[in-house]
PDB file of C-alpha atoms in Angstrom:
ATOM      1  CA  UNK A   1       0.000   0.000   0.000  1.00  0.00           C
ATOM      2  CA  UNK A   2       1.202   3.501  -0.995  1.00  0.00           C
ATOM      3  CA  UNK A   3       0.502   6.516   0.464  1.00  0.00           C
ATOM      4  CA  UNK A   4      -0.224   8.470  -2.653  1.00  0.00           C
ATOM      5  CA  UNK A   5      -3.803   7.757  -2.035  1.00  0.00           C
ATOM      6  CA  UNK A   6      -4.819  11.623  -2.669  1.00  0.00           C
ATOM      7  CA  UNK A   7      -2.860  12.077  -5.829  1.00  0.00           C
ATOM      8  CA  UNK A   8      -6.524  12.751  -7.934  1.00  0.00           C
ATOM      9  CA  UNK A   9      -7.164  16.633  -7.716  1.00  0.00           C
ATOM     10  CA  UNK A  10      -6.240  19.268  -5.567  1.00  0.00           C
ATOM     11  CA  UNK A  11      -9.272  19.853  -3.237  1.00  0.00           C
ATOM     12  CA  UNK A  12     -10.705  22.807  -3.237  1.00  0.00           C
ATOM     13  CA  UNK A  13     -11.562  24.708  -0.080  1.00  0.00           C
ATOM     14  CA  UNK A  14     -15.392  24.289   0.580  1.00  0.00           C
ATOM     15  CA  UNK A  15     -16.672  28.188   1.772  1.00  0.00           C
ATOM     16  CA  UNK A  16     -20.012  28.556   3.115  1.00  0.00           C
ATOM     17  CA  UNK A  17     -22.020  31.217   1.453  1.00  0.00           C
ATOM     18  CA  UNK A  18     -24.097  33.361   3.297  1.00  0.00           C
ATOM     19  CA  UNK A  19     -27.245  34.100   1.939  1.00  0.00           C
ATOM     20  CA  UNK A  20     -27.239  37.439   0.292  1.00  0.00           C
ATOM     21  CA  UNK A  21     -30.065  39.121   2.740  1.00  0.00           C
ATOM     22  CA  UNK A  22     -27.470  38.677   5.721  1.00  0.00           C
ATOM     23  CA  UNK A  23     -24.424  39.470   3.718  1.00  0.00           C
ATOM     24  CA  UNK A  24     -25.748  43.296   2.848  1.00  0.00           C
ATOM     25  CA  UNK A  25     -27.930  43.880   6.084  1.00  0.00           C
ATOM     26  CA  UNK A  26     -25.796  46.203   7.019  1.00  0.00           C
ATOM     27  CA  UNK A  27     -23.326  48.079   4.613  1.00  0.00           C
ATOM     28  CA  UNK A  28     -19.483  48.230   5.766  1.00  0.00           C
ATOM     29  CA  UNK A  29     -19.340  52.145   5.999  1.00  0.00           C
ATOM     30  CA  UNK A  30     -22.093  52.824   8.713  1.00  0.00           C
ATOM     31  CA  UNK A  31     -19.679  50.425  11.068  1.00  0.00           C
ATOM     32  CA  UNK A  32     -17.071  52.469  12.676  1.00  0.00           C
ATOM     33  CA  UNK A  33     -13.795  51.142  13.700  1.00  0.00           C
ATOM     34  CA  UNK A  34     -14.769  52.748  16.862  1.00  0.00           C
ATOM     35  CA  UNK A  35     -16.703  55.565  18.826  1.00  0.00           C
ATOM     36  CA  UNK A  36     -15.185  58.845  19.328  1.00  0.00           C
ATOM     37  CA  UNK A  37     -16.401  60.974  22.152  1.00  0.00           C
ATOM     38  CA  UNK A  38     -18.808  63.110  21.539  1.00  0.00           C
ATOM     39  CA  UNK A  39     -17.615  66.755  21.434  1.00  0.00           C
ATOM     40  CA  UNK A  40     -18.436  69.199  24.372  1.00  0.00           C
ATOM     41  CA  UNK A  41     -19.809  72.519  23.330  1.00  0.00           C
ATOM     42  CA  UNK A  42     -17.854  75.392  24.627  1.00  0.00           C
ATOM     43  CA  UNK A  43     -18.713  79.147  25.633  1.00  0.00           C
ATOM     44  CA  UNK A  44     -17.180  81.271  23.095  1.00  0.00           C
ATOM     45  CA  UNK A  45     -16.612  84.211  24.832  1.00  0.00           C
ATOM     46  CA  UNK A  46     -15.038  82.314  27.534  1.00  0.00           C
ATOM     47  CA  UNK A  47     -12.533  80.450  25.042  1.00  0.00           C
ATOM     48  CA  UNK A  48     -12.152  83.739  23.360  1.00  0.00           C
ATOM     49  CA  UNK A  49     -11.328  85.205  26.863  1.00  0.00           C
ATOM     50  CA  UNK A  50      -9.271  82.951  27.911  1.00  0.00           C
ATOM     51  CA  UNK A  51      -7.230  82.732  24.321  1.00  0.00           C
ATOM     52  CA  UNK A  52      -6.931  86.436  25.055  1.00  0.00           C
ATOM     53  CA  UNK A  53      -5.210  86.827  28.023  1.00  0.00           C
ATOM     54  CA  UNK A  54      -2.884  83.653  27.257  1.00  0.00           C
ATOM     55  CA  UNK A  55      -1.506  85.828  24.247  1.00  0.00           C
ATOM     56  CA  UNK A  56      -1.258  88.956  26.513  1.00  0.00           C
ATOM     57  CA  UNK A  57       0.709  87.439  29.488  1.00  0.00           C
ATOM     58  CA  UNK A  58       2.991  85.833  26.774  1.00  0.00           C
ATOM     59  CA  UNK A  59       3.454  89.736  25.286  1.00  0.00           C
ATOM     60  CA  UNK A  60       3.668  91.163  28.938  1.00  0.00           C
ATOM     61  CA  UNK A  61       6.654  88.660  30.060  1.00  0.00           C
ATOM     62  CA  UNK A  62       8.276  89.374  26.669  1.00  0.00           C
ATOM     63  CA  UNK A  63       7.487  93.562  26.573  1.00  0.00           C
ATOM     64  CA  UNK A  64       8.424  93.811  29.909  1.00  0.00           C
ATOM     65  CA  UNK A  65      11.971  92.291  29.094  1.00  0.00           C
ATOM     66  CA  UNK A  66      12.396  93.489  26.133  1.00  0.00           C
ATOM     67  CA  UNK A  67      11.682  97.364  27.431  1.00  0.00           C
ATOM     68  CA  UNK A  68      13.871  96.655  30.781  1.00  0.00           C
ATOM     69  CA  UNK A  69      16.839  96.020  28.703  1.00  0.00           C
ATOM     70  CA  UNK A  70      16.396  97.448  25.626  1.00  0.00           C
ATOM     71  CA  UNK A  71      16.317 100.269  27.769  1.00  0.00           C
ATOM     72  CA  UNK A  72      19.295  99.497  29.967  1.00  0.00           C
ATOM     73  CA  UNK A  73      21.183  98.854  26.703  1.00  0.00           C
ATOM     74  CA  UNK A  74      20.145 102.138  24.581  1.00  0.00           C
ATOM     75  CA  UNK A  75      21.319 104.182  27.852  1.00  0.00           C
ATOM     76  CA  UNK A  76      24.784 102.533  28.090  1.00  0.00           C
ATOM     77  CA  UNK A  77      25.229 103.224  24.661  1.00  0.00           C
ATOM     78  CA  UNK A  78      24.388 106.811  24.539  1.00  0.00           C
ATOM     79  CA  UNK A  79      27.038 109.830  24.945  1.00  0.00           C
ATOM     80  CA  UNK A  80      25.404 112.473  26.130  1.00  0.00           C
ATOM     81  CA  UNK A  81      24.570 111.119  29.462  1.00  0.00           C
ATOM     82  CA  UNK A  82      20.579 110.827  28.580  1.00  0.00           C
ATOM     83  CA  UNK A  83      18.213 108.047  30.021  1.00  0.00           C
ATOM     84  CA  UNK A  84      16.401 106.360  26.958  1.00  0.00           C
ATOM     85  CA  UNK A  85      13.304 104.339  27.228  1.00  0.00           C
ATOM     86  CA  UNK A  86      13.495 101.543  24.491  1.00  0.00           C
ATOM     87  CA  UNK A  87      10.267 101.248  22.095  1.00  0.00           C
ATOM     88  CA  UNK A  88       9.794  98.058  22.595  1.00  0.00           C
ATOM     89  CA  UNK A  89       7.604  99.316  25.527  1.00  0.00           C
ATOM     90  CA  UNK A  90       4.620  99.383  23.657  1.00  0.00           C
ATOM     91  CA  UNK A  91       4.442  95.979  23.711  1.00  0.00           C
ATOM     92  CA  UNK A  92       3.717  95.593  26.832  1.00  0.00           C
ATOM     93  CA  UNK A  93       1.135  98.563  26.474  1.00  0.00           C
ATOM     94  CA  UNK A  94      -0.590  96.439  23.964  1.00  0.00           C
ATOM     95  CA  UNK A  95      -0.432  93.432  26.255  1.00  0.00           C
ATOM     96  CA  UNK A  96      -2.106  95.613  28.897  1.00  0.00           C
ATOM     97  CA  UNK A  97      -4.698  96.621  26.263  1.00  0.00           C
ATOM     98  CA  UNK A  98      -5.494  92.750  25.199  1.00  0.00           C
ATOM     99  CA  UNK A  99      -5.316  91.606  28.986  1.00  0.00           C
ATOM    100  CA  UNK A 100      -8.090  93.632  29.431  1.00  0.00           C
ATOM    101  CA  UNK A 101     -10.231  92.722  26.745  1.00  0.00           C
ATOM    102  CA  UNK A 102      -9.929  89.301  27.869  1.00  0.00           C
ATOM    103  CA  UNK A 103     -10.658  89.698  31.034  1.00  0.00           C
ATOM    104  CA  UNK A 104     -13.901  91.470  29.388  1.00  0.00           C
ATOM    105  CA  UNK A 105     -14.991  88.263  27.299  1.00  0.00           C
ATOM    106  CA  UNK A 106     -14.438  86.303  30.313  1.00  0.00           C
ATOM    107  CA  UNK A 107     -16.955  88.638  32.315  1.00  0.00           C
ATOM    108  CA  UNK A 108     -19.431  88.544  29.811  1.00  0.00           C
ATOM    109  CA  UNK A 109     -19.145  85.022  29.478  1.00  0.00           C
ATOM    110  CA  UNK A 110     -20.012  84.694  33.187  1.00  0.00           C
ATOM    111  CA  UNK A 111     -22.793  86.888  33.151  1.00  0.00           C
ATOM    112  CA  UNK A 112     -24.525  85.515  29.907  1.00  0.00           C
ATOM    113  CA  UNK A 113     -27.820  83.843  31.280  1.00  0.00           C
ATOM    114  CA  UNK A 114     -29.374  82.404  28.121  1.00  0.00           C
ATOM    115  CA  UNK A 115     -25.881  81.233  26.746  1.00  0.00           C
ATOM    116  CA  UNK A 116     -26.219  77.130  25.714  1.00  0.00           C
ATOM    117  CA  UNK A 117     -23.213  76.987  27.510  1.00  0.00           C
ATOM    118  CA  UNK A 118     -22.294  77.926  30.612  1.00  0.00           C
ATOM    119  CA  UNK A 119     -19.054  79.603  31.800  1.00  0.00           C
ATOM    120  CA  UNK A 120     -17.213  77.254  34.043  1.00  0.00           C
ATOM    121  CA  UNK A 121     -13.244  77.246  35.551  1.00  0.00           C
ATOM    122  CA  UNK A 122     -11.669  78.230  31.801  1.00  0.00           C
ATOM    123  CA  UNK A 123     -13.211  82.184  32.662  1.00  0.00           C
ATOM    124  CA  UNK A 124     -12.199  82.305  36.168  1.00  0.00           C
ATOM    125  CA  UNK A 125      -8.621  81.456  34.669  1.00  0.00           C
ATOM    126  CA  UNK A 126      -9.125  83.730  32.112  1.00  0.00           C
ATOM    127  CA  UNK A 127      -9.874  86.683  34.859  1.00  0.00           C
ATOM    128  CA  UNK A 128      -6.891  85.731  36.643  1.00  0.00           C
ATOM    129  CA  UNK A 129      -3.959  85.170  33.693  1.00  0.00           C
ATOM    130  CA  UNK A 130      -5.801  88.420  32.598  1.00  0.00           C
ATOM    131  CA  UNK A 131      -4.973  90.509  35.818  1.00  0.00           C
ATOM    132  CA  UNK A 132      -1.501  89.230  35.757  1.00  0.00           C
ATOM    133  CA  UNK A 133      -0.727  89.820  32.000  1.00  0.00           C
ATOM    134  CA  UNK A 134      -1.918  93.816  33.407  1.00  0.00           C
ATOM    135  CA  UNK A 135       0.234  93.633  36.236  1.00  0.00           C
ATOM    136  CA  UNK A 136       3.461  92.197  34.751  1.00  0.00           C
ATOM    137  CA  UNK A 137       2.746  94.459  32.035  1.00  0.00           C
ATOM    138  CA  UNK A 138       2.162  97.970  33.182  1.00  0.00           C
ATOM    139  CA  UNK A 139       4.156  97.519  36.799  1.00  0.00           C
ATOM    140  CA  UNK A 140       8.029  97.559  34.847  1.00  0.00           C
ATOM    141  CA  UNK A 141       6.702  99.787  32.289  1.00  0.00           C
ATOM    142  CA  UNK A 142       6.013 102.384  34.354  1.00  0.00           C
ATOM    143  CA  UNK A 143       8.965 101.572  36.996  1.00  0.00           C
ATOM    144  CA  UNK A 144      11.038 101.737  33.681  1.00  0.00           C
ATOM    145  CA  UNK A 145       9.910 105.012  32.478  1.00  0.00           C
ATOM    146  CA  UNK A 146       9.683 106.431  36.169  1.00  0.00           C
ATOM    147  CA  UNK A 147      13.323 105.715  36.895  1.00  0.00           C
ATOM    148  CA  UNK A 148      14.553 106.738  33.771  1.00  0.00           C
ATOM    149  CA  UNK A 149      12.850 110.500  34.262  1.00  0.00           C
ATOM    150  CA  UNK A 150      14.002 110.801  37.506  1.00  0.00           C
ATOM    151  CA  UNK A 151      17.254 109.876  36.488  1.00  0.00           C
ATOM    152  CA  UNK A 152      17.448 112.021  34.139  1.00  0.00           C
ATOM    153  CA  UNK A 153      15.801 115.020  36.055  1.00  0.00           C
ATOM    154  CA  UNK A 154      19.043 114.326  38.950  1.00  0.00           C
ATOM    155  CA  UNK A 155      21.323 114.603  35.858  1.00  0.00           C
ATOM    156  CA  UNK A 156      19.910 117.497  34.893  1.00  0.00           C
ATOM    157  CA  UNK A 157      20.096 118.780  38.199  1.00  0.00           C
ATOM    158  CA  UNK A 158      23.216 117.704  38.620  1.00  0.00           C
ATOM    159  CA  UNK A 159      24.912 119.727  35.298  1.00  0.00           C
ATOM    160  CA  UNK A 160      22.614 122.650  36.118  1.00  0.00           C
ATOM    161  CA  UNK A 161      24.595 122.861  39.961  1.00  0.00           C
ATOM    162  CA  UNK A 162      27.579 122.113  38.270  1.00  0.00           C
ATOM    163  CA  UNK A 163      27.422 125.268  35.812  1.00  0.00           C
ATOM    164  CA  UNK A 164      26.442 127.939  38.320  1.00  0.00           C
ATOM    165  CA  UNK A 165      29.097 127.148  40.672  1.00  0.00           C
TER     166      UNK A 165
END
């Protein structure tokens, strides 16, 4: 006895067909691979708010800088003894101005009554990065261009005493 007992035909592979109602019942595209969460709706004054002072505390750290030594640098390099306040401070004057819309947006998104959405923790953040960006932004600014005048009112001063006498 051999064992080329199957040597007739290749078998084919018997595959069950199912019948066509249960193949299409339901088409391949209304299947997702899987669920994604459904979106929350947000405020959009608050995100507007909040977007808002993020870009204006970002501009008041910089502006600030920027004017402190732009300043400190302009001064050392002038001749004639005068106190120079760098232009870059109008950066932070513009942070100051967009830190307080924000903080606006975020208000109004508090006090909106028949909004879909309420305001929630994003406007209270909003308020606060808001107050800062003002802070951070006006505080140097001001130091910056107080010190520099008073400076240069002693030098002044100083040449004025020095002439008479």
């Amino acid at each position: 006895m051999d064992n080329n007992f199957n040597q007739q035909a290749p078998q084919q592979p018997v595959y069950q067909q199912a019948p066509q109602q249960q193949m299409y019942q339901q088409p391949m595209y209304q299947q997702p691979m899987y669920q994604p969460a459904p979106k929350k709706p947000m405020n959009m004054m608050e995100l507007i708010g909040f977007i808002c002072s993020a870009v204006a505390a970002i501009m008041a750290i910089l502006g600030s800088t920027f004017t402190c030594t732009c300043s400190a640098s302009k001064t050392a390099k002038a001749t004639s003894g005068v106190y120079v306040l760098s232009a870059v401070f109008i950066l932070s004057i513009f942070a100051a101005i967009i830190a307080a819309g924000g903080i606006v947006c975020a208000i109004l998104a508090l006090k909106q009554k028949d909004a879909a959405v309420k305001a929630g923790k994003l406007a209270y953040i909003a308020i606060a990065l808001g107050a800062f960006a003002i802070i951070y932004a006006l505080i140097p600014t001001i130091t910056v261009c107080g010190y520099n005048c008073s400076l240069e009112g002693a030098y002044t001063d100083f040449l004025a005493d020095s002439t008479k006498g």
